Amino acid sequence: MKERWVGPSLSRILVLCGLLLSGTVQAQNYAPTASADLTLSARGNPRLVFDPSGTRLAASLTKTEDKGRVVFLNVPDLSEIRVVKTDTEPYALAFSPQGDYFGLSLARPTEKDDLRFVVLSTKGTEWSALYAERGLQSEVASLEFDPVGDLLYVGGADPNEIYRFVVGTWQRERIPSLEGLESPCRCVDLSPNGRFGAIGASNARVLVWPMDDSGKGSLLGSQQFKGSVEAVAFSPDSRFLAAGDSEGVVMVFYATPDGLWAWKSVFNLPDGGVRGLAVLNDSSLVTLSSEGRVSRWNPDSTGQPLESFDVGPGNALALAVDPTGRYMAVGGEKILLYPIVSSAPPPVTEMPAAPWTIVGSGSVDLGTQAPAVPSVKAATSEGVAQPPAPPPTSEDHGNLLLWVAPSASSADGQDWIQVWAGGMDEGRYSPLQLVLPYESLSAAVLRSNFGNLNKVLTPKDFSVMYAAGVLGATKEGGEASIAYGPKGEEVPLGEWIKAVETSNAIAPTLWFLDLRVGPNMKDDTALSILSGINEQLTKVEGKYKRTAMGVGLLVLSREGAYPELVGNLPDALSGKGDENGDGTLFDRELILYLADRCRTALRVTPLGDAKNAVPVLPPFRLGGN
């Protein structure tokens, strides 16, 4: 997916596109979409970070009035939605991959106070402190969760205090590949594929190590870097690693087939040292200099930047790019948000993951809420029991909810989405939500989203697909069609079938096809067409029971069955759908429970005989069943 900067107006965009062909674009009037008068902390990497959905921006702020603050800002307007208060200045920040944990490191206020970092649970509206580390001797310069969310990597200012902590038990582990590191850590990044980690050190070195502990770390850039390495960043595809130092030297490395790293390019920023860098989805590199110049580079041709603009030295402390590639933030004396526009169309509606849709206002004062959890060493010697391991995460259970709006009055599908997100996996179910609102529905939108299913699903997932439409007349060849959206654009039924089959071939799939009788169609005509649809859904090469379709519910009604489906869904997921009372809710049980409650429908047909467990955790039991 290629990306480019976009200016504040259409004429500006045209000028930029024209100049890109001839050389560097000096976008000196490049305007932010939003700004916030908030001053970042003096230390910590990163001190400005987006949440996994790209809809929230966390910032570590300088201490004022005897309190430090971490603020959470809404994207894209940068309105303040939550504050975490600390007794000292906060430094590094990190979100877990699912957004359900948030870590922050802290300055040391006094010799007696040895609090180093805190991990918060962000589930629900009332956040809570899960763990407070007090066993380290040095301040924590950098924090980073691994791509799965099982480990938290902690880079201490003391080279002997670079650890990984097991999420849940918070057991502290040394990293064998980093033995012998001689210089304090300045920054840490982990490759998205989970294979490598990288540390930027104050002795002008980058150390890359295998995260599976299969070998020793490798020092990179020993001849090229001149100052402290202030930023490291892997590319989204994990093929490249970029690093920059305080003297303005930037290096880009690539992974070789034998698991080593070789340098691809090296160049100097023309205006100060490196304060931040990031690799975009198109493999271009963005840098922030200490003089306040933001530039985008082609790593294969670094003679001059592709384009650049100034934010000023006062706003040159940190740079962050959101994981979806839509926005870039820079910060210093204030926080500025800039758009990055992709040439590929974005999803029709991008909604934040479940933990963020229920975030409310309010503050968490860590001075009173952070528990004094002993270090692992102290806990072991004193015989203190370790807390239990966390429940399975959304990496293990589900990541797709597809919702096609039934009508203009159905809003944004939050009633459907939140029931699933809250009822499954103890609220940790953090699905990718493909939500298609009614006013945006068209044949092109549906085909685009259906065509992307094989790009977002994995075998570990659980897929739930809901679509509503108006039943159309049978076309030549006997295939029915479904009309979607305000314009009633018709799409052949076969395209819905193909989408469900694609989903079910990758992961267990539960589907709902909620059809309404057309305005000029008689009930008996609609029922006759529905019989043909039922045959098309179940017939495979002359045989019946289309197992490739997973388990689903075909409903025909005059007004739509959505109110009955969504109204009974909470009870179904909370345990009432467990027909045999064995403590496990299977897809077929859930469908039958909801089918019995679609009482205004002309016809309700459960289809499919698979037996996949719906990931509701922990297993429930109904005493009366």
XYZ file of C-alpha atoms in Angstrom:
625
model
C 0.000 0.000 0.000
C 1.669 3.192 -1.130
C 1.399 6.330 0.947
C 1.968 10.002 0.288
C 1.659 13.238 2.174
C -1.415 15.309 1.573
C -1.539 19.077 1.905
C -4.257 21.313 3.303
C -6.108 21.871 0.024
C -6.691 20.321 -3.387
C -4.483 22.882 -5.115
C -1.746 22.088 -2.635
C -2.027 18.380 -3.442
C -1.669 19.062 -7.146
C 1.434 21.171 -6.589
C 3.044 18.498 -4.430
C 2.331 15.740 -6.935
C 3.887 17.780 -9.710
C 7.028 18.628 -7.760
C 7.623 15.055 -6.689
C 8.727 14.275 -10.204
C 11.481 16.856 -10.231
C 13.016 16.694 -6.759
C 12.526 17.647 -3.137
C 9.220 19.167 -2.115
C 9.589 21.951 0.430
C 6.130 21.776 2.007
C 6.777 24.689 4.367
C 3.074 25.535 4.754
C 2.047 21.971 5.464
C -0.808 22.365 7.948
C -1.695 20.016 10.822
C -5.249 18.739 11.104
C -5.178 19.367 14.859
C -2.874 20.614 17.607
C -2.807 20.527 21.407
C -0.904 22.896 23.705
C 0.748 20.133 25.726
C 4.485 19.937 26.477
C 6.137 16.528 26.249
C 8.464 15.046 28.852
C 12.183 15.578 28.433
C 12.992 11.846 28.305
C 11.579 8.479 27.340
C 11.200 6.549 24.108
C 8.529 6.567 22.957
C 6.882 9.440 24.801
C 4.264 9.841 22.053
C 2.433 6.678 20.903
C -0.775 5.692 19.079
C -2.988 2.882 20.319
C -3.280 -0.210 18.030
C -6.441 1.071 16.336
C -4.912 4.474 15.550
C -7.873 6.232 17.184
C -6.127 7.349 20.384
C -2.812 9.108 20.979
C -1.029 8.878 24.339
C 1.484 11.533 25.354
C 3.915 11.709 28.262
C 3.918 15.299 29.580
C 6.420 17.311 31.560
C 5.814 17.633 35.283
C 3.794 20.659 36.417
C 2.439 21.603 39.851
C 4.095 18.602 41.526
C 2.297 16.144 39.241
C 3.207 14.352 36.056
C 0.564 13.488 33.486
C -0.052 11.051 30.675
C -2.912 12.252 28.487
C -4.965 10.224 26.023
C -6.185 12.227 23.047
C -8.878 11.415 20.528
C -7.756 11.146 16.900
C -8.145 13.213 14.764
C -9.320 16.216 16.836
C -6.842 15.684 19.743
C -9.530 16.293 22.344
C -8.553 15.036 25.794
C -10.454 11.907 26.851
C -8.468 10.606 29.827
C -5.633 11.616 32.137
C -3.305 9.413 34.176
C -1.644 11.397 36.970
C 1.714 10.460 38.459
C 3.751 11.763 41.379
C 6.754 12.303 39.134
C 7.448 12.940 35.464
C 6.435 10.069 33.156
C 8.882 8.880 30.518
C 8.346 5.983 28.081
C 4.902 4.714 27.026
C 3.696 1.458 25.432
C 0.395 -0.133 24.376
C -0.052 -3.893 24.176
C -1.035 -5.193 20.697
C -4.676 -5.594 21.770
C -4.759 -2.235 23.548
C -5.829 -3.857 26.834
C -2.583 -3.044 28.688
C -0.706 0.233 28.908
C 2.772 0.649 30.359
C 4.571 3.807 31.468
C 7.951 4.407 33.061
C 8.642 7.123 35.618
C 11.422 9.435 36.708
C 12.942 8.766 40.110
C 11.692 11.493 42.486
C 13.785 10.591 45.557
C 16.424 8.087 46.564
C 13.861 6.267 48.717
C 11.240 5.895 45.986
C 12.287 3.144 43.589
C 9.132 2.898 41.450
C 10.317 2.328 37.865
C 7.292 1.514 35.717
C 3.597 0.702 36.018
C 1.285 -1.433 33.854
C -2.397 -0.490 33.703
C -5.401 -2.495 32.583
C -7.436 -0.383 30.145
C -10.472 -2.669 30.121
C -13.724 -0.932 30.966
C -14.208 2.626 32.126
C -12.379 2.187 35.443
C -8.724 1.558 34.692
C -6.631 -0.214 37.301
C -2.923 -0.684 38.003
C -1.916 -4.335 37.498
C 1.770 -4.189 38.295
C 4.338 -1.744 39.652
C 8.036 -2.556 39.279
C 10.231 -1.396 42.166
C 13.196 -3.719 41.832
C 15.331 -1.927 39.226
C 18.209 0.358 40.160
C 18.135 2.584 37.061
C 15.459 4.583 35.287
C 13.622 2.911 32.408
C 14.379 4.634 29.103
C 12.156 2.555 26.805
C 9.187 0.155 26.936
C 7.825 -2.146 24.214
C 5.305 -5.016 24.206
C 6.082 -7.927 21.900
C 3.776 -8.399 18.851
C 1.734 -11.127 20.579
C 1.365 -9.271 23.876
C 2.923 -11.996 26.041
C 6.079 -10.077 26.983
C 6.992 -6.526 27.966
C 10.551 -5.467 27.076
C 12.130 -2.920 29.407
C 15.238 -0.953 28.448
C 17.016 0.436 31.504
C 19.546 3.243 31.601
C 21.884 0.667 33.165
C 23.041 -1.789 30.435
C 22.709 -4.602 32.973
C 19.011 -3.827 33.448
C 17.467 -4.682 30.102
C 14.794 -7.281 30.795
C 11.617 -8.850 29.508
C 8.639 -9.335 31.820
C 6.080 -12.107 31.328
C 2.675 -10.431 31.070
C 0.340 -11.674 33.799
C 2.865 -13.221 36.186
C 5.257 -10.278 35.639
C 8.202 -12.587 36.084
C 11.413 -10.781 35.196
C 13.776 -12.514 32.760
C 17.208 -11.670 31.472
C 17.717 -11.761 27.703
C 20.593 -14.169 26.941
C 21.334 -12.570 23.563
C 22.086 -9.224 25.246
C 24.731 -10.435 27.669
C 27.750 -8.164 27.481
C 25.931 -4.998 26.386
C 28.180 -2.177 27.559
C 26.149 0.978 27.042
C 22.829 2.334 28.357
C 19.714 1.746 26.293
C 18.190 4.774 24.564
C 15.390 3.095 22.590
C 13.899 -0.328 21.799
C 11.835 -1.656 18.888
C 10.623 -5.163 18.010
C 9.955 -6.506 14.527
C 6.242 -7.056 13.765
C 6.907 -10.698 12.845
C 8.317 -11.327 16.328
C 11.733 -12.503 15.145
C 14.096 -9.663 16.071
C 14.542 -6.908 18.597
C 16.723 -3.807 18.249
C 18.278 -1.502 20.830
C 19.762 1.912 20.174
C 22.589 2.555 22.643
C 24.352 5.685 23.833
C 27.741 4.424 22.574
C 26.805 4.933 18.894
C 25.741 1.334 18.314
C 22.629 -0.618 17.354
C 22.285 -4.116 18.740
C 19.925 -6.567 16.994
C 19.095 -9.883 18.638
C 16.887 -12.931 17.887
C 13.839 -12.837 20.155
C 13.744 -16.643 20.403
C 17.177 -16.611 22.121
C 18.638 -18.736 19.316
C 21.866 -16.747 19.068
C 23.866 -13.760 20.212
C 23.056 -10.189 19.347
C 24.832 -8.382 16.504
C 26.281 -4.861 16.700
C 25.463 -2.689 13.685
C 26.776 0.683 12.549
C 29.958 0.650 14.623
C 31.861 2.550 11.914
C 29.113 4.891 10.749
C 27.258 6.190 13.812
C 28.886 9.162 15.545
C 26.539 9.832 18.457
C 23.972 8.237 20.726
C 21.407 6.231 18.728
C 18.138 7.999 19.550
C 15.644 6.076 17.394
C 15.226 2.591 15.901
C 12.261 1.349 13.850
C 11.441 -1.838 11.951
C 9.389 -1.654 8.767
C 5.788 -2.971 8.907
C 6.831 -6.052 6.889
C 9.875 -6.656 9.185
C 12.264 -6.641 6.211
C 14.054 -3.393 7.082
C 15.420 -1.678 10.175
C 16.157 2.046 10.356
C 18.213 3.811 13.031
C 19.372 7.381 13.607
C 21.821 9.050 15.995
C 22.170 12.387 17.768
C 24.619 13.637 15.122
C 22.154 13.143 12.260
C 23.499 9.857 10.843
C 20.710 7.592 9.527
C 21.239 3.970 8.538
C 18.845 1.481 6.946
C 19.537 -2.256 7.268
C 17.897 -5.238 5.584
C 17.441 -8.831 6.739
C 19.463 -11.402 4.802
C 18.162 -14.931 4.060
C 20.530 -16.403 6.668
C 19.077 -14.287 9.484
C 21.754 -11.580 9.532
C 21.435 -7.823 8.961
C 23.357 -5.845 6.334
C 23.287 -2.117 5.737
C 21.250 -0.884 2.796
C 21.969 2.850 2.918
C 23.554 5.506 5.113
C 23.092 9.278 4.955
C 23.223 12.413 7.085
C 20.343 14.711 7.911
C 21.216 18.216 6.694
C 19.638 19.899 9.706
C 20.515 18.484 13.127
C 20.421 15.154 14.905
C 17.724 12.482 14.738
C 14.885 12.851 17.240
C 12.515 10.315 15.695
C 11.982 8.089 12.678
C 9.432 5.639 11.284
C 9.103 3.347 8.267
C 5.824 3.685 6.352
C 3.891 0.886 4.648
C 5.472 1.732 1.283
C 8.966 1.333 2.874
C 9.716 5.049 2.677
C 11.371 6.529 5.763
C 10.194 9.516 7.817
C 12.675 11.402 10.011
C 12.359 14.209 12.565
C 15.479 16.318 13.110
C 16.473 18.277 16.209
C 15.988 21.470 14.166
C 12.338 20.576 13.599
C 12.454 19.324 10.005
C 10.179 16.393 9.081
C 11.344 14.619 5.914
C 10.357 11.576 3.901
C 13.114 9.586 2.178
C 13.482 6.844 -0.378
C 15.974 4.453 1.307
C 17.320 3.464 -2.125
C 18.065 7.067 -3.112
C 18.960 9.266 -0.151
C 20.641 12.184 -1.907
C 17.762 14.426 -0.891
C 14.367 13.877 0.740
C 11.272 13.272 -1.339
C 9.503 16.010 0.605
C 9.843 17.862 3.892
C 8.331 20.550 6.093
C 9.200 22.395 9.304
C 7.572 22.086 12.726
C 10.219 24.162 14.543
C 12.928 23.113 17.044
C 10.511 23.497 19.946
C 8.300 20.705 18.587
C 11.088 18.289 17.730
C 11.127 15.915 20.706
C 9.115 12.966 19.369
C 7.519 11.474 16.255
C 4.871 8.738 15.985
C 2.998 7.134 13.066
C -0.276 5.372 13.749
C -0.382 1.612 13.001
C -3.025 2.040 10.291
C -0.832 4.520 8.403
C -3.355 7.383 8.435
C -1.753 9.921 10.777
C 1.605 11.152 11.987
C 2.152 13.066 15.235
C 5.097 15.197 16.328
C 5.526 16.827 19.699
C 7.583 19.099 21.918
C 6.126 22.338 23.246
C 2.851 21.265 21.637
C 1.476 18.193 19.855
C 0.716 18.394 16.127
C -1.240 15.824 14.086
C -0.739 15.468 10.316
C -2.591 13.255 7.815
C -0.935 10.594 5.690
C -3.198 9.590 2.813
C -2.936 6.187 1.182
C -3.627 5.568 -2.483
C -5.695 2.545 -1.437
C -9.254 3.354 -0.250
C -9.666 3.068 3.536
C -12.391 0.854 5.013
C -15.807 2.471 4.914
C -15.926 2.754 8.690
C -12.951 2.125 10.926
C -13.998 1.589 14.518
C -11.683 1.263 17.512
C -11.145 -2.073 19.210
C -13.439 -3.053 22.048
C -11.384 -1.648 24.956
C -11.543 1.800 23.377
C -15.228 1.997 22.538
C -16.052 2.059 26.246
C -13.340 4.412 27.500
C -14.854 7.181 29.594
C -13.554 10.379 31.098
C -11.742 10.567 34.398
C -8.292 10.195 35.890
C -6.258 7.439 37.469
C -3.942 8.715 40.185
C -1.065 6.260 40.350
C 0.120 7.735 43.614
C -2.744 5.972 45.375
C -3.738 3.159 43.026
C -0.463 1.556 41.955
C 0.112 -1.562 44.083
C 3.524 -2.062 45.631
C 4.190 -5.396 43.917
C 7.538 -6.869 44.997
C 10.153 -7.670 42.408
C 10.478 -11.256 41.206
C 13.669 -11.735 43.190
C 12.025 -10.594 46.404
C 8.908 -12.638 45.741
C 10.956 -15.793 45.197
C 13.083 -15.417 48.303
C 10.127 -14.562 50.520
C 7.863 -17.259 49.108
C 5.222 -14.837 47.857
C 2.790 -16.549 45.479
C 2.797 -15.228 41.938
C -0.520 -14.043 40.458
C -2.239 -16.430 38.009
C -1.567 -16.222 34.296
C -3.984 -14.057 32.304
C -6.804 -15.616 30.281
C -6.253 -16.275 26.579
C -6.024 -13.082 24.584
C -7.752 -12.034 21.397
C -4.743 -13.459 19.548
C -6.238 -16.837 20.455
C -9.899 -16.036 19.948
C -11.337 -14.116 17.085
C -10.576 -10.996 15.162
C -13.373 -10.307 12.691
C -16.863 -8.868 12.959
C -18.480 -7.969 9.627
C -21.683 -5.933 9.988
C -23.718 -4.705 7.014
C -26.324 -2.176 8.174
C -29.966 -3.264 7.805
C -31.473 0.236 7.522
C -30.858 3.963 7.842
C -32.088 3.866 11.457
C -29.575 1.206 12.529
C -26.845 3.801 13.194
C -23.320 2.405 13.414
C -23.941 -1.128 14.666
C -22.658 -0.520 18.185
C -25.554 -2.509 19.658
C -24.361 -5.572 17.710
C -20.603 -4.974 17.986
C -20.495 -4.278 21.710
C -22.529 -7.353 22.636
C -19.999 -9.562 20.882
C -16.978 -7.611 22.096
C -18.175 -7.548 25.703
C -19.575 -11.069 25.885
C -16.692 -12.947 24.327
C -13.313 -13.621 25.891
C -14.117 -11.724 29.117
C -14.176 -8.416 27.289
C -10.699 -8.964 25.823
C -12.138 -10.000 22.458
C -10.683 -7.213 20.346
C -12.051 -7.759 16.852
C -11.225 -6.144 13.586
C -14.559 -4.530 12.833
C -15.688 -4.145 9.234
C -18.754 -1.983 9.810
C -20.599 -0.858 6.690
C -23.163 1.882 7.507
C -26.338 2.112 5.480
C -25.700 5.452 3.791
C -22.345 4.221 2.418
C -23.517 0.843 1.157
C -23.023 0.069 -2.508
C -22.087 -2.906 -4.630
C -18.504 -1.638 -4.880
C -18.164 -1.232 -1.104
C -19.450 -4.744 -0.456
C -17.199 -6.330 -3.051
C -14.168 -4.479 -1.717
C -14.761 -5.662 1.848
C -15.693 -9.199 0.820
C -12.516 -9.362 -1.236
C -10.334 -8.440 1.746
C -11.487 -11.232 4.071
C -8.623 -13.528 3.136
C -6.167 -10.734 3.994
C -7.325 -10.186 7.573
C -8.363 -13.638 8.826
C -6.030 -16.254 10.304
C -6.730 -19.874 11.352
C -6.764 -18.821 15.028
C -9.674 -16.455 14.490
C -13.430 -16.675 14.931
C -15.497 -14.852 12.306
C -19.020 -13.435 12.706
C -20.707 -12.061 9.574
C -24.050 -10.225 9.566
C -25.625 -8.817 6.403
C -29.068 -7.387 5.744
C -30.692 -6.561 2.433
C -33.850 -6.547 0.345
C -34.683 -9.706 -1.562
C -34.586 -9.144 -5.310
C -36.232 -11.032 -8.134
C -34.521 -14.117 -9.514
C -32.297 -13.300 -12.486
C -31.629 -15.294 -15.607
C -29.961 -18.545 -14.680
C -32.007 -18.876 -11.493
C -29.736 -16.914 -9.134
C -31.316 -14.547 -6.636
C -29.975 -11.077 -5.905
C -29.903 -8.887 -2.804
C -30.328 -5.106 -2.830
C -28.206 -3.119 -0.368
C -28.071 0.470 0.805
C -30.096 3.594 0.027
C -29.793 3.151 -3.751
C -30.805 -0.493 -3.646
C -27.823 -1.677 -5.682
C -28.218 -5.377 -6.359
C -25.480 -7.936 -5.760
C -25.855 -11.602 -6.783
C -26.365 -13.983 -3.875
C -23.336 -15.934 -5.073
C -21.017 -13.129 -3.940
C -22.267 -13.425 -0.354
C -21.853 -17.208 -0.541
C -18.297 -16.829 -1.821
C -17.449 -14.407 1.013
C -18.761 -16.812 3.658
C -16.942 -19.747 2.071
C -13.708 -17.726 1.996
C -14.088 -16.883 5.677
C -14.991 -20.420 6.731
C -12.086 -21.923 4.783
C -9.727 -19.933 7.030
C -11.501 -19.844 10.402
C -14.758 -21.007 12.048
C -17.515 -18.755 10.732
C -20.938 -17.829 12.060
C -23.157 -15.924 9.622
C -26.542 -14.202 9.498
C -28.371 -13.287 6.276
C -31.323 -11.062 7.210
C -33.564 -10.579 4.142
C -36.618 -8.351 3.746
C -39.437 -8.776 1.259
C -39.167 -6.270 -1.584
C -41.683 -3.380 -1.626
C -43.478 -4.652 -4.742
C -43.141 -8.354 -3.986
C -45.831 -10.651 -2.643
C -45.068 -12.903 0.306
C -45.614 -16.137 -1.620
C -43.257 -14.933 -4.369
C -40.625 -14.097 -1.768
C -41.005 -17.493 -0.099
C -40.612 -19.210 -3.454
C -37.396 -17.281 -4.118
C -36.215 -18.104 -0.595
C -36.619 -21.817 -1.307
C -34.265 -21.389 -4.253
C -31.811 -19.484 -2.054
C -31.912 -22.251 0.525
C -31.067 -24.766 -2.182
C -28.233 -22.604 -3.470
C -26.819 -22.260 0.054
C -26.860 -25.994 0.723
C -26.219 -27.564 -2.656
C -22.683 -28.542 -3.629
C -22.206 -30.406 -6.920
C -25.540 -32.153 -6.639
C -25.060 -33.023 -2.977
C -26.473 -31.257 0.053
C -25.155 -30.014 3.414
C -22.752 -27.333 2.292
C -20.214 -27.668 5.110
C -18.078 -24.996 3.440
C -20.681 -22.420 4.518
C -20.046 -22.870 8.224
C -23.120 -22.357 10.418
C -25.639 -19.640 9.706
C -29.169 -18.310 9.912
C -31.250 -17.406 6.843
C -34.190 -15.155 7.768
C -36.972 -13.670 5.629
C -39.320 -11.055 7.087
C -41.265 -7.985 6.038
C -39.437 -5.495 8.269
C -36.164 -7.299 9.026
C -35.232 -9.512 11.974
C -32.399 -7.363 13.305
C -34.253 -6.117 16.443
C -35.019 -9.697 17.486
C -31.512 -10.932 16.728
C -29.658 -8.163 18.542
C -32.198 -8.102 21.368
C -31.687 -11.781 22.208
C -27.955 -11.918 21.524
C -26.809 -10.868 25.050
C -28.755 -13.723 26.657
C -27.462 -16.176 24.073
C -23.815 -15.263 24.677
C -24.163 -15.075 28.457
C -25.161 -18.735 28.679
C -28.796 -19.215 27.741
C -27.801 -20.453 24.312
C -26.017 -23.426 25.903
C -28.792 -25.887 25.132
C -27.283 -28.978 26.766
C -25.767 -27.146 29.743
C -22.286 -28.572 29.223
C -20.590 -25.218 29.810
C -19.634 -24.674 26.162
C -21.593 -22.614 23.662
C -21.391 -24.094 20.170
C -22.186 -22.219 16.975
C -25.135 -24.485 16.132
C -26.610 -23.991 19.629
C -26.375 -20.221 19.301
C -28.065 -20.227 15.890
C -30.937 -22.420 17.092
C -31.472 -20.222 20.152
C -31.739 -17.069 18.035
C -33.841 -18.794 15.355
C -36.497 -19.664 17.949
C -36.799 -15.985 18.854
C -37.270 -14.539 15.358
C -41.027 -14.715 15.820
C -42.095 -12.021 13.360
C -40.246 -13.635 10.449
C -42.004 -15.318 7.543
C -39.389 -18.063 7.526
C -36.288 -18.850 9.586
C -33.834 -21.501 8.400
C -30.770 -22.583 10.415
C -28.098 -23.990 8.100
C -24.895 -25.944 8.635
C -24.014 -28.658 11.122
C -20.510 -27.694 12.270
C -19.692 -27.770 15.978
C -17.252 -24.969 16.709
C -17.101 -23.526 20.201
C -17.941 -19.829 20.358
C -15.028 -18.304 22.335
C -16.885 -17.257 25.483
C -14.493 -17.280 28.446
C -14.495 -18.637 31.046
C -16.808 -21.590 30.296
C -20.182 -20.922 31.897
C -22.606 -23.402 33.410
C -26.338 -23.011 33.843
C -27.514 -24.660 37.024
C -31.009 -25.234 35.702
C -30.009 -26.965 32.456
